[in-house]
Amino acid sequence: MELVGVSEIRVMLGGVSRQRASVIANQRNFPEPIAVLAMGKVWRKSDVEQWIREHRPDLSTD
């Protein structure tokens, strides 16, 4: 299982700012993080990829 944080999510979203990635990750329809660590929230990469396919299809690599 691959995990991603906000830094990786910002790249997955096409290089948006870290602040913008945080705003997106805090939306109600964004997947729930699987853990909250000292460095921040972490998500399953597959959950984030699925969300991107559904909500940002122009960024999807499928």
mmCIF file with all atom_site columns, C-alpha atoms in Angstrom:
data_model
loop_
_atom_site.group_PDB
_atom_site.id
_atom_site.type_symbol
_atom_site.label_atom_id
_atom_site.label_alt_id
_atom_site.label_comp_id
_atom_site.label_asym_id
_atom_site.label_entity_id
_atom_site.label_seq_id
_atom_site.pdbx_PDB_ins_code
_atom_site.Cartn_x
_atom_site.Cartn_y
_atom_site.Cartn_z
_atom_site.occupancy
_atom_site.B_iso_or_equiv
_atom_site.pdbx_formal_charge
_atom_site.auth_seq_id
_atom_site.auth_comp_id
_atom_site.auth_asym_id
_atom_site.auth_atom_id
_atom_site.pdbx_PDB_model_num
ATOM 1  C CA . MET A 1 1  ? 0.000   0.000  0.000   1.00 0.00 ? 1  MET A CA 1
ATOM 2  C CA . GLU A 1 2  ? 1.435   3.331  -1.082  1.00 0.00 ? 2  GLU A CA 1
ATOM 3  C CA . LEU A 1 3  ? 0.795   6.335  1.127   1.00 0.00 ? 3  LEU A CA 1
ATOM 4  C CA . VAL A 1 4  ? 0.834   10.005 0.168   1.00 0.00 ? 4  VAL A CA 1
ATOM 5  C CA . GLY A 1 5  ? 0.863   13.281 2.035   1.00 0.00 ? 5  GLY A CA 1
ATOM 6  C CA . VAL A 1 6  ? -0.009  16.799 0.936   1.00 0.00 ? 6  VAL A CA 1
ATOM 7  C CA . SER A 1 7  ? 3.337   17.207 -0.856  1.00 0.00 ? 7  SER A CA 1
ATOM 8  C CA . GLU A 1 8  ? 2.648   14.215 -3.079  1.00 0.00 ? 8  GLU A CA 1
ATOM 9  C CA . ILE A 1 9  ? -0.985  15.195 -3.561  1.00 0.00 ? 9  ILE A CA 1
ATOM 10 C CA . ARG A 1 10 ? 0.039   18.629 -4.824  1.00 0.00 ? 10 ARG A CA 1
ATOM 11 C CA . VAL A 1 11 ? 2.127   16.947 -7.543  1.00 0.00 ? 11 VAL A CA 1
ATOM 12 C CA . MET A 1 12 ? -0.733  14.540 -8.377  1.00 0.00 ? 12 MET A CA 1
ATOM 13 C CA . LEU A 1 13 ? -2.967  17.598 -8.822  1.00 0.00 ? 13 LEU A CA 1
ATOM 14 C CA . GLY A 1 14 ? -0.672  19.044 -11.466 1.00 0.00 ? 14 GLY A CA 1
ATOM 15 C CA . GLY A 1 15 ? 1.722   21.032 -9.309  1.00 0.00 ? 15 GLY A CA 1
ATOM 16 C CA . VAL A 1 16 ? -0.733  23.194 -7.377  1.00 0.00 ? 16 VAL A CA 1
ATOM 17 C CA . SER A 1 17 ? 0.587   25.069 -4.353  1.00 0.00 ? 17 SER A CA 1
ATOM 18 C CA . ARG A 1 18 ? 0.874   23.258 -1.037  1.00 0.00 ? 18 ARG A CA 1
ATOM 19 C CA . GLN A 1 19 ? -1.798  25.576 0.361   1.00 0.00 ? 19 GLN A CA 1
ATOM 20 C CA . ARG A 1 20 ? -4.205  24.758 -2.497  1.00 0.00 ? 20 ARG A CA 1
ATOM 21 C CA . ALA A 1 21 ? -3.545  21.025 -2.071  1.00 0.00 ? 21 ALA A CA 1
ATOM 22 C CA . SER A 1 22 ? -4.374  21.357 1.638   1.00 0.00 ? 22 SER A CA 1
ATOM 23 C CA . VAL A 1 23 ? -7.630  23.155 0.841   1.00 0.00 ? 23 VAL A CA 1
ATOM 24 C CA . ILE A 1 24 ? -8.607  20.404 -1.616  1.00 0.00 ? 24 ILE A CA 1
ATOM 25 C CA . ALA A 1 25 ? -7.629  17.632 0.817   1.00 0.00 ? 25 ALA A CA 1
ATOM 26 C CA . ASN A 1 26 ? -9.860  19.183 3.483   1.00 0.00 ? 26 ASN A CA 1
ATOM 27 C CA . GLN A 1 27 ? -12.978 19.177 1.290   1.00 0.00 ? 27 GLN A CA 1
ATOM 28 C CA . ARG A 1 28 ? -15.800 16.966 2.504   1.00 0.00 ? 28 ARG A CA 1
ATOM 29 C CA . ASN A 1 29 ? -15.758 14.836 -0.643  1.00 0.00 ? 29 ASN A CA 1
ATOM 30 C CA . PHE A 1 30 ? -12.005 14.122 -0.452  1.00 0.00 ? 30 PHE A CA 1
ATOM 31 C CA . PRO A 1 31 ? -11.050 10.670 0.885   1.00 0.00 ? 31 PRO A CA 1
ATOM 32 C CA . GLU A 1 32 ? -10.524 10.359 4.614   1.00 0.00 ? 32 GLU A CA 1
ATOM 33 C CA . PRO A 1 33 ? -6.866  10.118 5.629   1.00 0.00 ? 33 PRO A CA 1
ATOM 34 C CA . ILE A 1 34 ? -5.875  6.719  6.955   1.00 0.00 ? 34 ILE A CA 1
ATOM 35 C CA . ALA A 1 35 ? -3.701  8.273  9.654   1.00 0.00 ? 35 ALA A CA 1
ATOM 36 C CA . VAL A 1 36 ? -2.692  11.589 11.168  1.00 0.00 ? 36 VAL A CA 1
ATOM 37 C CA . LEU A 1 37 ? 1.000   11.667 11.997  1.00 0.00 ? 37 LEU A CA 1
ATOM 38 C CA . ALA A 1 38 ? 3.230   14.356 13.467  1.00 0.00 ? 38 ALA A CA 1
ATOM 39 C CA . MET A 1 39 ? 4.098   15.358 9.875   1.00 0.00 ? 39 MET A CA 1
ATOM 40 C CA . GLY A 1 40 ? 0.425   15.567 8.921   1.00 0.00 ? 40 GLY A CA 1
ATOM 41 C CA . LYS A 1 41 ? -2.300  13.480 7.346   1.00 0.00 ? 41 LYS A CA 1
ATOM 42 C CA . VAL A 1 42 ? -1.587  10.541 5.053   1.00 0.00 ? 42 VAL A CA 1
ATOM 43 C CA . TRP A 1 43 ? -3.862  8.928  2.481   1.00 0.00 ? 43 TRP A CA 1
ATOM 44 C CA . ARG A 1 44 ? -3.824  5.764  0.416   1.00 0.00 ? 44 ARG A CA 1
ATOM 45 C CA . LYS A 1 45 ? -2.478  6.745  -2.985  1.00 0.00 ? 45 LYS A CA 1
ATOM 46 C CA . SER A 1 46 ? -5.144  4.615  -4.678  1.00 0.00 ? 46 SER A CA 1
ATOM 47 C CA . ASP A 1 47 ? -7.921  6.547  -2.865  1.00 0.00 ? 47 ASP A CA 1
ATOM 48 C CA . VAL A 1 48 ? -6.491  9.870  -4.033  1.00 0.00 ? 48 VAL A CA 1
ATOM 49 C CA . GLU A 1 49 ? -6.072  8.578  -7.604  1.00 0.00 ? 49 GLU A CA 1
ATOM 50 C CA . GLN A 1 50 ? -9.714  7.447  -7.600  1.00 0.00 ? 50 GLN A CA 1
ATOM 51 C CA . TRP A 1 51 ? -10.828 10.860 -6.325  1.00 0.00 ? 51 TRP A CA 1
ATOM 52 C CA . ILE A 1 52 ? -8.830  12.577 -9.083  1.00 0.00 ? 52 ILE A CA 1
ATOM 53 C CA . ARG A 1 53 ? -10.442 10.316 -11.729 1.00 0.00 ? 53 ARG A CA 1
ATOM 54 C CA . GLU A 1 54 ? -13.898 11.244 -10.430 1.00 0.00 ? 54 GLU A CA 1
ATOM 55 C CA . HIS A 1 55 ? -13.434 14.934 -9.594  1.00 0.00 ? 55 HIS A CA 1
ATOM 56 C CA . ARG A 1 56 ? -10.534 16.110 -11.777 1.00 0.00 ? 56 ARG A CA 1
ATOM 57 C CA . PRO A 1 57 ? -10.738 13.897 -14.889 1.00 0.00 ? 57 PRO A CA 1
ATOM 58 C CA . ASP A 1 58 ? -8.523  16.292 -16.860 1.00 0.00 ? 58 ASP A CA 1
ATOM 59 C CA . LEU A 1 59 ? -5.650  15.305 -14.528 1.00 0.00 ? 59 LEU A CA 1
ATOM 60 C CA . SER A 1 60 ? -6.254  11.564 -14.625 1.00 0.00 ? 60 SER A CA 1
ATOM 61 C CA . THR A 1 61 ? -3.505  9.484  -16.220 1.00 0.00 ? 61 THR A CA 1
ATOM 62 C CA . ASP A 1 62 ? -5.869  6.599  -17.057 1.00 0.00 ? 62 ASP A CA 1
#
